[in-house]
Amino acid sequence: MNQPHSKSKSDIQASTHNTSDTNFIRQAIDEDIASNRFDGRVHTRFPPEPSGYLHIGHAKAICISFGIAEDYGGLYNLRFDDSNPITEESEYVEAIKRDVKWLGFDWEDREFYASDYFETLYEYGIKLIRKEKAYVCDLTPEETRTYRGTLTTPGKNSPYRDRSVEENMTLFQGMRNGEFPDGSRTLRAKIDMTSPNLNMRDPVMYRVLHAPHSRIDENWCIYPTYDFTHGQSDSIEGITHSLCDVQFEDHRPLYDWFLETLEIYPPRQIEFARLNLTYTVLGKRKLRVLVQEGHVNGWDDPRLPTLAGLRRRGYTPEAIRDFCNRIGVSKADNLIEIAQLEYSIRSDLNLHAPRVMAVLNPVKVVIDNYPEAQVEMLEADNNPEDENAGTREIPFSREIYIERDDFMEDPPRKFYRLAPGREVRLKHAYYITCESVIKDENTGEIVEIHCSYDPETRGGWSDDGRRVQGTLHWVSAEHAVDAEVRLYDSLFTEREPENAADGADWIQFINPNSLEVLNTCKAEPSLVDAAAGSRFQFLRIGYFCVDPDTTLDRLVFNRTVPLRDSWARIQKGQK
RNA sequence: AGGGCGGUGGCCAAGCGGUAAGGCACAGGUCUUUGGAACCUGCAUGCGUAGGUUCGAAUCCUACCCGCCCUGCCA
C-alpha cells in the first residue's frame, strides 16, 4: 500500500490523498517496513485529552497519524488520554469524536481510554517497586521541586528513595486505599537525580487525587501521570509509530526507560512540529480563555480556529484536510499564513458551492422603462465550474437592489461598475444604463438610482459586440428575502498575538472588529429554505454558509471567506 | 548557562555529495456574462555564519551565531 500517490494540484477531490509521500516520518516508516521492525505493521493513534475542543492544530496531527496509517493500509486508534479527572469532561469526549468523524476518519471499534488501563498501570507500578525501580516519596510538591535541582545544577536524592520493597508496597497500597490526603505522597521512578534531562530526575508516576473519574465506577484516589500513562498505553495497544509534538522529544528517553524496565512492547515515537497560524492562537489553554472569558460566543464561534468553529464558519472537512496536506510535516518551527487555509477552502467551494445572488448593502434601482407590473423568470446557471449543477430561475422586475458599493457618482479610473450615464450588465438579466440619482435632501445619501434597460439584452448579452462597464449582482426588490449576514475578520490584529508584546497579555490584540453583523441584506428567493450548514457563493462577494441560528423567518449567513478581490487590491494600492 | 531539537526565497517545504522541486503569497499578462475561476510568465549565483575536505558541498567535517522546548504531584 505504500505506493506513491499522484496528486493533481487543481482537483481538491484528490484531497483524500494524505501528506506528501516524502516526509521524514514516512521515510522512517519505510525503513521500519524494510527492516521488518514491526512485522510490516503500521498502527498509529491520536491521543487527545478531553479537556477542550479540537482545533486546526489537532487536525494536522490527526491527518498525519491517521492519514499515514490509511496510506500504508494500517490501523489507527482514537484514544482519550483521560488521566486527570479534574480537568476532563465527557462533553469534550463527545465533541472530539464528532469532530474527528466530521474530518472524515473512522476509527471503527478502536476507541480507547487511558483509564481503560488504570488497573494494568497500577500493576506496572507494583512491578517497578518490586524491581526496586520505583518508590513512594513523602516530599511535598514544593520540596519535590527543590530536590529536582535546576537546568544547570543536578538534583538531590529524595530521603525516601531507599525505602524497602515491602514498605513501598504497603505505602502504595495505602495510597490506593485512600489512606493519605491529596498531595501527601507520590510514587516515583528511581532513575537519576543528576540527569541533564529533567524528565529523568525521578519523575512522579502516581499522585494522590481524591476525585471521581467520569468513566470509572471504582473510586480511584490515585491517578497516573501523563508520563507514566502515555507510553504504556501505546505499548498496550500495539501502536507501531507514536507520532507526536516535538515537545515530547525529551520525554522519549523516559518512555523508553519505562518500556524497557517494564519489559513490554516498545512502539517507536517520532516527533513533528506543531502548527502555528497567523492572526490567531492555537493551544487549548488560550482557546479556553477566549471561550470562558466571553471574548467569543462558545467553542463553535466561527472566529475560532476550532474544528467546531471552522465548521460553523462554512469550512469543509475536505478543505481542512487539503490544507493539512499542503503545509507539510517537518520538525522546524513554523507559522503558516492564514491565506494558505483560505486558499484551500476557496478552491473547494469554487468547485462545489452553488452560485446565488445576494445584496449585502442594498440600494434601490428603478428601471423606468421596464413595465410596471411585469415579472420575468430568468435562467441562471448554478455553478459555471460544474456542468452538472444545473440552472434555476430568478425573478426580475422593475425595482431591484444592487450593492451600494457598485455605484459611484464620480467614479475613479478603473471603477468598472455603475455610474451616471454608464451601462453595465445585470448578471443573468439585462444591460442597464444609469439615467439619474435621487438623494436624501438632508444627508445627501443616495436613496434611489434610476436606470433604463435594453430589452434586446435579455440574459445579459448582446450580439452587437457592445462592451459594458462591468457586471453587477442584483436581487428583485419585491421578491427578495431578508437576511442577516455575519462578516468575520481575523480574531487578532497581530500576526503573532502571542509574541507581539514580549510576554505581555496576548488578549489585548483581539480584533474589536472581528465580527460585523449586517441586518438589511437581501437575498434571492431561492434561498428561503436553505438548510443550516448549506454553503453558497454569493456572486462577486464570497462564500457563505447558513448558520444554525437561522429560523423560519430569519435567514442567517456566515461569511466563510470573501472572494479574491482585485478591485480592493487596486484601491489599496492607490491609497 | 545543562540537556534536547531546529535554522533552504515573504510563509511553508522538497533535497540525503553531481551543480536549488512544488505550494501559498506577490507582480505582470491572456481569457471571461462573477474585478471570481482558469491559463501563461516572473520571483534563491543562493541553502544561519566562517573555515575545511572534495574534481564537485544545502548535503561530509570543525568552530561559532540565532531560534524553540525542558525546572507541574498538567497533558
XYZ file of C-alpha atoms (C1' of nucleotides) in Angstrom:
650
model
C 0.000 0.000 0.000
C 2.872 2.343 0.253
C 2.990 3.226 -3.376
C 3.403 6.856 -4.255
C 0.131 8.569 -4.996
C -0.103 11.189 -7.657
C -1.575 14.464 -6.538
C -3.304 16.622 -9.086
C -2.914 20.157 -7.993
C -6.235 21.543 -9.046
C -8.532 18.739 -8.074
C -9.329 19.110 -4.441
C -11.354 15.932 -4.657
C -7.988 14.311 -4.528
C -7.609 15.651 -1.028
C -8.263 12.280 0.443
C -4.634 11.959 -0.504
C -2.638 12.485 2.604
C 0.626 14.219 3.448
C 3.429 14.311 0.922
C 4.936 10.919 0.368
C 8.458 12.050 1.088
C 8.239 13.455 4.570
C 10.657 12.256 7.232
C 8.003 10.291 9.096
C 7.152 8.224 6.052
C 10.827 7.672 5.466
C 11.184 6.319 8.982
C 8.194 4.051 8.494
C 9.576 2.851 5.182
C 12.778 1.910 6.959
C 10.870 0.021 9.618
C 8.925 -1.854 6.982
C 12.116 -2.677 5.112
C 13.754 -3.978 8.260
C 10.598 -5.749 9.364
C 10.791 -3.985 12.695
C 7.072 -4.313 13.420
C 6.361 -7.265 11.147
C 5.419 -4.772 8.495
C 2.598 -3.329 10.598
C 1.661 0.336 10.707
C -0.616 1.224 13.584
C -0.956 4.796 14.817
C -3.130 6.661 17.257
C -4.403 10.135 18.062
C -4.420 10.715 21.831
C -6.393 13.843 22.784
C -7.047 14.858 26.350
C -10.783 15.504 26.731
C -10.345 18.929 28.261
C -11.221 21.140 25.330
C -12.305 21.223 21.724
C -10.157 20.131 18.831
C -8.616 22.856 16.706
C -6.883 23.092 13.356
C -3.594 22.145 15.007
C -5.149 18.878 16.116
C -6.418 18.426 12.583
C -2.823 18.495 11.417
C -1.886 15.832 13.957
C -4.880 13.709 13.033
C -4.177 13.989 9.326
C -0.598 12.929 9.929
C -1.312 9.999 12.233
C -4.500 8.733 10.646
C -3.642 9.756 7.115
C -0.345 7.929 7.146
C -1.941 4.814 8.618
C -4.535 4.935 5.841
C -1.894 5.250 3.161
C 0.045 2.300 4.487
C -3.059 0.187 4.817
C -2.588 0.208 8.576
C -4.852 0.900 11.506
C -5.410 3.874 13.738
C -6.859 4.267 17.200
C -8.624 7.124 18.883
C -7.509 7.191 22.494
C -8.576 9.653 25.124
C -5.773 10.486 27.494
C -8.008 10.872 30.497
C -5.584 10.528 33.359
C -6.564 13.777 35.069
C -10.188 13.626 36.266
C -10.298 17.205 37.453
C -9.796 18.849 34.059
C -11.632 16.408 31.878
C -15.276 16.185 30.934
C -17.383 13.852 28.876
C -18.771 16.801 26.929
C -15.345 17.099 25.386
C -15.178 13.414 24.573
C -18.352 13.722 22.541
C -17.191 16.920 20.839
C -13.867 15.361 19.910
C -15.495 12.271 18.443
C -17.880 14.432 16.448
C -15.015 16.487 15.045
C -12.787 13.562 14.127
C -15.687 11.884 12.362
C -16.517 15.110 10.582
C -12.951 15.307 9.349
C -13.636 12.019 7.654
C -11.776 9.471 9.764
C -13.315 6.271 11.041
C -11.544 4.605 13.930
C -14.150 1.829 13.835
C -14.151 -0.027 17.151
C -10.722 1.170 18.143
C -11.865 3.784 20.641
C -9.847 3.601 23.809
C -9.296 5.459 27.032
C -6.169 5.610 29.101
C -8.492 4.968 32.022
C -9.143 1.533 30.491
C -5.591 0.746 31.543
C -5.635 2.033 35.120
C -5.543 -1.455 36.589
C -2.712 -2.523 34.297
C -0.847 0.676 35.006
C -1.201 0.041 38.721
C 0.316 -3.381 38.232
C 3.132 -1.794 36.264
C 3.709 0.442 39.262
C 3.969 -2.573 41.515
C 6.303 -4.264 39.084
C 8.660 -1.312 39.217
C 8.536 -1.290 43.003
C 9.453 -4.975 43.036
C 12.322 -4.273 40.687
C 13.411 -1.502 43.053
C 12.844 0.968 40.249
C 10.099 2.935 41.975
C 9.471 4.265 45.449
C 6.872 6.088 47.474
C 8.041 9.595 48.241
C 6.694 11.762 51.066
C 8.148 15.033 49.844
C 5.686 17.886 49.447
C 5.244 19.371 45.973
C 7.453 22.297 46.979
C 10.162 20.027 48.346
C 9.994 17.881 45.254
C 10.679 20.922 43.159
C 13.606 21.954 45.318
C 15.117 18.487 45.246
C 14.822 18.355 41.469
C 17.567 20.948 41.044
C 17.666 23.343 38.106
C 18.571 23.309 34.438
C 22.211 23.698 35.325
C 22.511 22.075 38.713
C 21.830 18.433 39.484
C 19.042 17.374 41.801
C 19.352 15.624 45.154
C 18.050 12.215 46.035
C 14.853 12.140 47.985
C 15.325 10.957 51.586
C 12.643 8.377 50.842
C 14.436 6.972 47.843
C 15.785 3.896 49.554
C 12.701 2.534 51.225
C 12.395 -1.223 51.194
C 10.279 -3.012 48.664
C 7.935 -4.072 51.454
C 7.477 -0.571 52.792
C 6.894 0.774 49.274
C 4.328 -1.945 48.618
C 2.458 -1.138 51.798
C 2.537 2.575 51.207
C 1.493 2.335 47.548
C -1.373 0.075 48.533
C -2.271 2.608 51.195
C -2.270 5.358 48.582
C -4.695 3.388 46.503
C -6.838 2.638 49.544
C -7.304 6.296 50.223
C -5.343 6.388 53.438
C -3.465 9.573 52.534
C -4.580 13.081 51.649
C -4.068 14.725 48.267
C -0.515 15.776 47.614
C 0.915 13.924 50.594
C 2.704 11.158 48.727
C 3.716 10.130 45.243
C 5.086 7.078 43.582
C 8.261 7.999 41.767
C 10.507 6.243 39.290
C 14.022 5.661 40.590
C 16.184 6.844 37.729
C 18.809 9.557 38.109
C 18.538 12.820 40.008
C 21.634 14.149 38.253
C 20.446 13.584 34.710
C 20.741 16.638 32.475
C 17.305 15.642 31.215
C 14.984 16.824 33.955
C 12.376 14.296 32.914
C 14.703 11.574 34.178
C 15.101 13.034 37.683
C 12.841 10.528 39.418
C 9.602 11.606 37.745
C 6.283 11.211 39.533
C 4.295 8.201 38.346
C 1.296 8.442 40.644
C -0.216 11.226 42.686
C -2.919 11.070 45.332
C -6.062 12.680 43.995
C -9.364 12.111 45.715
C -11.573 12.824 42.717
C -14.094 10.657 40.916
C -13.397 9.705 37.328
C -16.321 10.063 34.963
C -15.631 6.796 33.208
C -14.799 4.600 36.137
C -17.103 3.173 38.776
C -14.336 2.259 41.130
C -13.280 5.131 43.318
C -9.673 5.663 42.430
C -7.896 8.127 44.632
C -4.558 7.853 42.912
C -4.040 8.728 39.279
C -1.110 8.010 36.988
C 0.694 10.980 35.476
C 0.736 11.512 31.744
C 4.358 10.396 31.587
C 3.543 7.121 33.262
C 0.444 6.615 31.138
C 1.195 7.602 27.624
C 3.974 5.316 26.506
C 2.491 2.258 28.155
C -0.900 2.980 26.617
C 0.738 2.996 23.192
C 2.502 -0.225 24.121
C -0.684 -1.934 25.293
C -2.443 -1.017 22.063
C 0.391 -2.330 19.946
C 0.997 1.034 18.349
C 3.949 0.897 15.960
C 4.525 4.598 15.413
C 3.613 7.119 18.094
C 3.589 10.400 16.226
C 3.595 13.443 18.452
C 4.611 17.005 19.077
C 8.324 17.873 19.305
C 7.771 18.962 22.893
C 7.788 15.304 23.853
C 11.194 14.694 22.387
C 12.910 14.829 25.754
C 10.234 12.629 27.242
C 11.138 9.847 24.834
C 14.085 8.633 26.923
C 11.716 8.359 29.872
C 9.083 6.452 27.920
C 11.773 4.142 26.649
C 13.052 3.647 30.203
C 9.567 2.634 31.397
C 9.090 0.287 28.456
C 12.479 -1.349 28.905
C 12.276 -1.611 32.655
C 8.757 -2.986 32.439
C 9.912 -5.299 29.655
C 6.924 -4.563 27.469
C 6.455 -3.970 23.741
C 8.083 -0.722 22.590
C 6.470 1.466 19.901
C 8.603 3.967 18.009
C 7.940 7.602 18.789
C 8.538 10.195 16.094
C 8.079 13.892 16.739
C 6.971 16.656 14.406
C 6.432 20.405 14.803
C 3.038 21.640 15.849
C 1.073 24.022 13.701
C 1.056 27.768 14.228
C -1.246 30.054 12.271
C -1.043 33.794 11.739
C -3.602 36.125 13.312
C -4.940 33.551 15.721
C -3.962 31.479 18.714
C -3.889 27.717 18.944
C -3.441 25.846 22.134
C -6.116 24.627 24.432
C -5.422 26.915 27.326
C -5.653 30.083 25.272
C -8.748 28.930 23.444
C -10.339 28.123 26.760
C -9.631 31.651 27.963
C -11.310 33.092 24.885
C -14.366 30.935 25.436
C -14.644 31.178 29.202
C -13.984 34.900 29.427
C -16.615 35.520 26.778
C -14.386 37.031 24.113
C -16.165 34.753 21.680
C -19.516 33.011 21.781
C -18.638 29.456 22.669
C -16.310 26.798 21.314
C -18.018 26.879 17.932
C -17.729 30.603 17.405
C -16.934 30.966 13.695
C -13.950 33.171 14.502
C -12.219 30.417 16.409
C -9.740 28.011 14.819
C -11.557 25.124 16.489
C -12.940 22.499 14.165
C -16.399 23.271 15.517
C -15.849 26.945 14.770
C -14.473 26.327 11.304
C -17.378 24.020 10.546
C -19.881 26.659 11.579
C -17.955 29.205 9.577
C -18.518 27.062 6.499
C -15.216 25.236 6.160
C -15.455 21.766 4.694
C -13.541 18.789 6.054
C -12.060 18.347 2.582
C -10.597 21.838 2.691
C -9.092 21.284 6.107
C -7.554 18.012 5.033
C -6.238 19.636 1.891
C -4.700 22.378 3.995
C -3.055 19.894 6.337
C -1.602 18.004 3.420
C -0.315 21.113 1.725
C 1.539 22.555 4.695
C 3.749 19.508 5.012
C 5.448 17.992 8.008
C 8.820 18.826 9.499
C 10.443 19.489 12.831
C 11.128 23.155 12.216
C 9.122 25.844 13.976
C 6.566 27.206 11.580
C 3.984 29.913 11.234
C 1.558 29.221 8.433
C -0.127 32.179 6.842
C -3.888 32.192 7.189
C -4.015 32.800 3.413
C -2.942 29.207 2.978
C -6.061 27.978 4.791
C -8.210 30.384 2.827
C -6.783 29.064 -0.392
C -7.896 25.545 0.493
C -11.456 26.499 1.318
C -11.807 28.753 -1.709
C -10.649 26.114 -4.110
C -13.023 23.551 -2.627
C -16.021 25.848 -2.551
C -15.256 27.228 -6.005
C -15.863 23.776 -7.383
C -18.804 22.823 -5.222
C -20.721 25.805 -3.876
C -23.842 26.817 -5.848
C -23.852 30.429 -7.000
C -26.626 32.680 -5.796
C -27.135 36.407 -5.680
C -27.469 38.398 -2.501
C -27.011 42.085 -1.848
C -25.328 42.837 1.443
C -25.638 46.592 1.465
C -28.623 47.325 -0.766
C -29.539 50.450 -2.667
C -32.684 50.526 -4.791
C -32.578 50.721 -8.550
C -35.726 51.605 -10.516
C -35.749 50.640 -14.173
C -38.032 53.305 -15.545
C -38.711 51.788 -18.951
C -39.471 48.336 -17.588
C -43.243 47.506 -17.487
C -44.563 48.258 -14.060
C -46.262 45.014 -13.073
C -44.105 42.707 -15.096
C -42.111 39.850 -13.580
C -39.855 37.705 -15.701
C -38.226 34.481 -14.663
C -34.649 34.422 -15.859
C -32.478 31.361 -16.106
C -29.228 31.280 -14.182
C -26.569 28.605 -14.048
C -25.914 27.283 -10.592
C -22.192 26.800 -10.995
C -20.123 27.569 -14.071
C -17.405 25.290 -12.680
C -19.744 22.327 -12.595
C -21.694 21.467 -15.710
C -23.872 19.088 -13.732
C -25.005 21.778 -11.312
C -27.947 22.773 -13.500
C -29.851 26.026 -13.599
C -32.547 27.825 -11.650
C -34.940 30.666 -12.321
C -34.667 34.086 -10.775
C -37.421 36.703 -10.817
C -36.657 40.054 -12.395
C -38.829 43.146 -12.029
C -38.860 46.908 -12.324
C -37.358 47.545 -8.912
C -34.243 45.778 -7.811
C -31.487 46.141 -5.279
C -27.833 46.365 -6.115
C -24.811 46.724 -3.900
C -24.284 50.286 -2.717
C -20.597 49.907 -3.463
C -21.396 49.094 -7.074
C -22.418 52.646 -7.815
C -20.378 55.831 -7.730
C -21.485 59.248 -8.818
C -17.999 60.298 -9.622
C -16.115 57.106 -10.409
C -12.330 56.973 -10.380
C -10.352 55.360 -13.174
C -10.669 51.595 -13.267
C -14.006 51.649 -11.443
C -15.710 49.077 -13.602
C -19.283 49.381 -12.318
C -22.358 51.590 -12.455
C -22.120 55.362 -12.649
C -24.192 58.144 -14.207
C -24.542 57.553 -17.939
C -22.763 54.212 -17.811
C -24.089 50.904 -18.986
C -23.491 47.732 -17.012
C -24.716 44.181 -17.140
C -27.018 42.777 -14.504
C -25.838 39.206 -14.223
C -28.225 36.811 -15.996
C -30.610 39.733 -16.772
C -30.209 42.869 -18.890
C -27.907 45.750 -19.597
C -28.975 48.845 -17.721
C -27.837 52.430 -18.029
C -27.885 54.886 -15.183
C -30.053 57.901 -16.001
C -30.371 59.749 -12.714
C -29.907 59.591 -8.978
C -32.186 60.588 -6.153
C -30.587 61.692 -2.917
C -31.851 62.387 0.546
C -32.144 66.145 0.832
C -30.653 66.259 4.279
C -27.971 63.633 4.322
C -27.050 63.554 0.669
C -27.263 59.812 0.773
C -28.304 58.110 -2.432
C -31.755 56.634 -1.920
C -32.634 55.563 -5.436
C -30.908 55.108 -8.751
C -32.925 55.390 -11.912
C -31.938 53.395 -14.939
C -33.197 52.309 -18.318
C -32.757 48.820 -19.674
C -32.229 47.435 -23.138
C -34.894 44.773 -23.843
C -32.616 43.304 -26.523
C -30.075 42.178 -23.935
C -32.154 39.595 -22.127
C -29.915 37.077 -20.415
C -27.238 39.718 -20.090
C -25.826 39.573 -23.585
C -25.992 41.381 -26.894
C -24.613 40.172 -30.179
C -23.562 43.616 -31.352
C -20.207 43.404 -29.684
C -21.085 46.102 -27.182
C -18.788 46.263 -24.195
C -20.391 47.162 -20.872
C -18.762 48.747 -17.879
C -18.986 45.699 -15.669
C -21.278 43.036 -14.318
C -23.341 43.506 -11.179
C -25.283 41.132 -8.999
C -28.795 42.159 -8.001
C -31.986 40.942 -6.450
C -35.612 41.768 -7.289
C -36.927 44.090 -4.568
C -40.374 42.590 -4.460
C -39.117 39.005 -4.327
C -36.038 39.339 -2.175
C -35.841 37.593 1.171
C -34.367 39.414 4.126
C -31.233 38.051 5.649
C -28.731 38.700 8.364
C -25.142 38.287 7.302
C -22.259 37.936 9.716
C -18.929 39.062 8.372
C -15.825 37.814 10.107
C -12.373 39.224 10.193
C -9.353 37.768 11.943
C -9.751 37.370 15.701
C -6.476 39.183 16.328
C -4.915 42.265 14.868
C -1.389 40.934 15.273
C 0.210 38.380 13.017
C 1.620 36.662 16.084
C -0.540 37.685 19.035
C 1.443 35.543 21.425
C 4.765 37.111 20.516
C 3.671 40.622 19.710
C 4.359 42.098 23.124
C 7.064 40.027 24.714
C 5.395 38.112 27.460
C 2.583 40.631 27.719
C -1.050 39.812 27.527
C -1.960 38.469 24.101
C -5.617 39.126 24.814
C -5.085 42.847 24.190
C -4.609 42.092 20.499
C -8.128 40.844 19.999
C -9.611 42.496 16.946
C -12.552 44.645 18.101
C -13.969 44.387 14.587
C -13.713 40.654 14.155
C -17.488 40.403 13.782
C -19.698 42.701 11.742
C -23.405 41.948 11.567
C -25.391 43.159 8.568
C -29.133 43.163 9.163
C -30.570 44.571 5.987
C -29.304 42.126 3.420
C -31.472 40.981 0.541
C -31.123 37.526 -0.942
C -32.661 35.908 -3.977
C -35.849 33.969 -3.186
C -34.336 30.553 -3.900
C -32.602 30.844 -0.535
C -35.760 30.878 1.595
C -35.498 27.253 2.634
C -31.733 26.968 2.647
C -30.823 24.420 5.266
C -28.485 25.233 8.120
C -24.972 24.306 7.133
C -25.506 24.681 3.392
C -22.875 26.653 1.562
C -23.163 29.121 -1.293
C -21.146 31.533 -3.281
C -22.758 34.942 -3.203
C -21.793 36.075 -6.663
C -18.921 38.571 -6.675
C -18.776 38.634 -2.861
C -17.653 35.445 -1.239
C -18.623 32.115 0.198
C -21.351 31.939 2.799
C -22.831 29.266 5.000
C -26.274 29.128 6.599
C -25.879 29.491 10.347
C -27.866 27.294 12.745
C -29.281 30.485 14.256
C -31.477 30.642 11.164
C -35.194 30.426 11.936
C -38.299 30.219 9.777
C -38.494 33.980 9.480
C -34.872 34.932 9.718
C -32.110 33.702 7.465
C -28.630 33.999 8.951
C -25.458 33.583 6.938
C -21.830 33.409 7.969
C -19.208 34.606 5.576
C -16.744 31.773 5.275
C -14.236 33.711 3.213
C -14.505 36.541 0.713
C -13.740 36.037 -2.948
C -10.333 37.256 -4.012
C -10.883 40.896 -4.775
C -8.512 42.533 -7.209
C -10.511 45.758 -7.142
C -9.893 46.029 -3.413
C -6.226 45.491 -4.104
C -6.188 48.255 -6.707
C -7.855 50.617 -4.239
C -5.434 49.699 -1.528
C -2.526 50.301 -3.849
C -3.810 53.756 -4.764
C -4.074 54.931 -1.191
C 24.220 28.589 31.383
C 22.920 21.857 31.443
C 20.079 18.837 28.026
C 17.080 18.137 23.566
C 15.672 19.881 18.746
C 15.828 23.128 14.783
C 17.853 27.224 11.000
C 16.661 26.319 2.363
C 13.083 32.850 -1.152
C 7.658 36.990 2.352
C 5.168 31.957 4.508
C 5.533 26.564 4.212
C 8.597 22.699 2.113
C 11.498 19.016 -1.222
C 16.529 17.959 -1.267
C 20.119 12.559 1.670
C 27.934 14.605 -2.364
C 26.738 15.866 -9.031
C 25.575 21.602 -9.504
C 18.361 24.704 -5.525
C 11.252 20.516 -6.775
C 6.491 22.124 -5.550
C 2.627 25.005 -2.987
C 0.834 29.682 -0.742
C 1.764 34.915 -1.233
C 3.293 38.633 -4.535
C 4.000 41.012 -9.639
C 2.801 41.137 -14.768
C -0.267 39.076 -18.837
C -4.309 36.051 -21.623
C -9.361 34.910 -21.341
C -14.039 35.824 -19.230
C -21.872 37.144 -18.696
C -18.507 36.695 -11.091
C -12.810 42.729 -10.979
C -14.194 35.152 -9.217
C -12.273 30.832 -11.629
C -8.911 29.006 -15.333
C -4.383 29.614 -18.096
C 0.714 31.848 -19.107
C 5.107 34.412 -17.305
C 8.294 36.269 -13.430
C 10.031 35.519 -8.392
C 17.089 31.974 -4.021
C 24.590 32.543 -8.404
C 21.606 31.174 -3.061
C 20.664 26.923 1.449
C 22.295 30.808 9.648
C 27.913 32.456 9.597
C 33.112 31.366 8.926
C 36.586 27.925 7.713
C 37.897 22.903 5.906
C 37.515 18.016 2.940
C 36.336 17.036 -2.378
C 37.032 17.442 -9.425
C 32.338 18.877 -7.228
C 29.067 20.607 -0.783
C 22.396 22.842 1.065
C 24.126 17.797 1.605
C 30.546 15.486 4.892
C 33.998 17.806 8.997
C 35.204 21.909 12.598
C 34.022 26.277 15.148
C 30.727 29.954 16.022
C 25.762 32.598 15.755
C 20.487 32.534 16.175
C 15.607 30.299 17.478
C 12.360 26.860 20.050
C 11.424 23.261 24.111
C 12.532 21.300 29.244
C 12.997 23.139 36.448
C 3.530 20.760 37.070
C 2.022 15.738 42.026
C -0.899 19.386 33.618
C -1.164 16.805 29.206
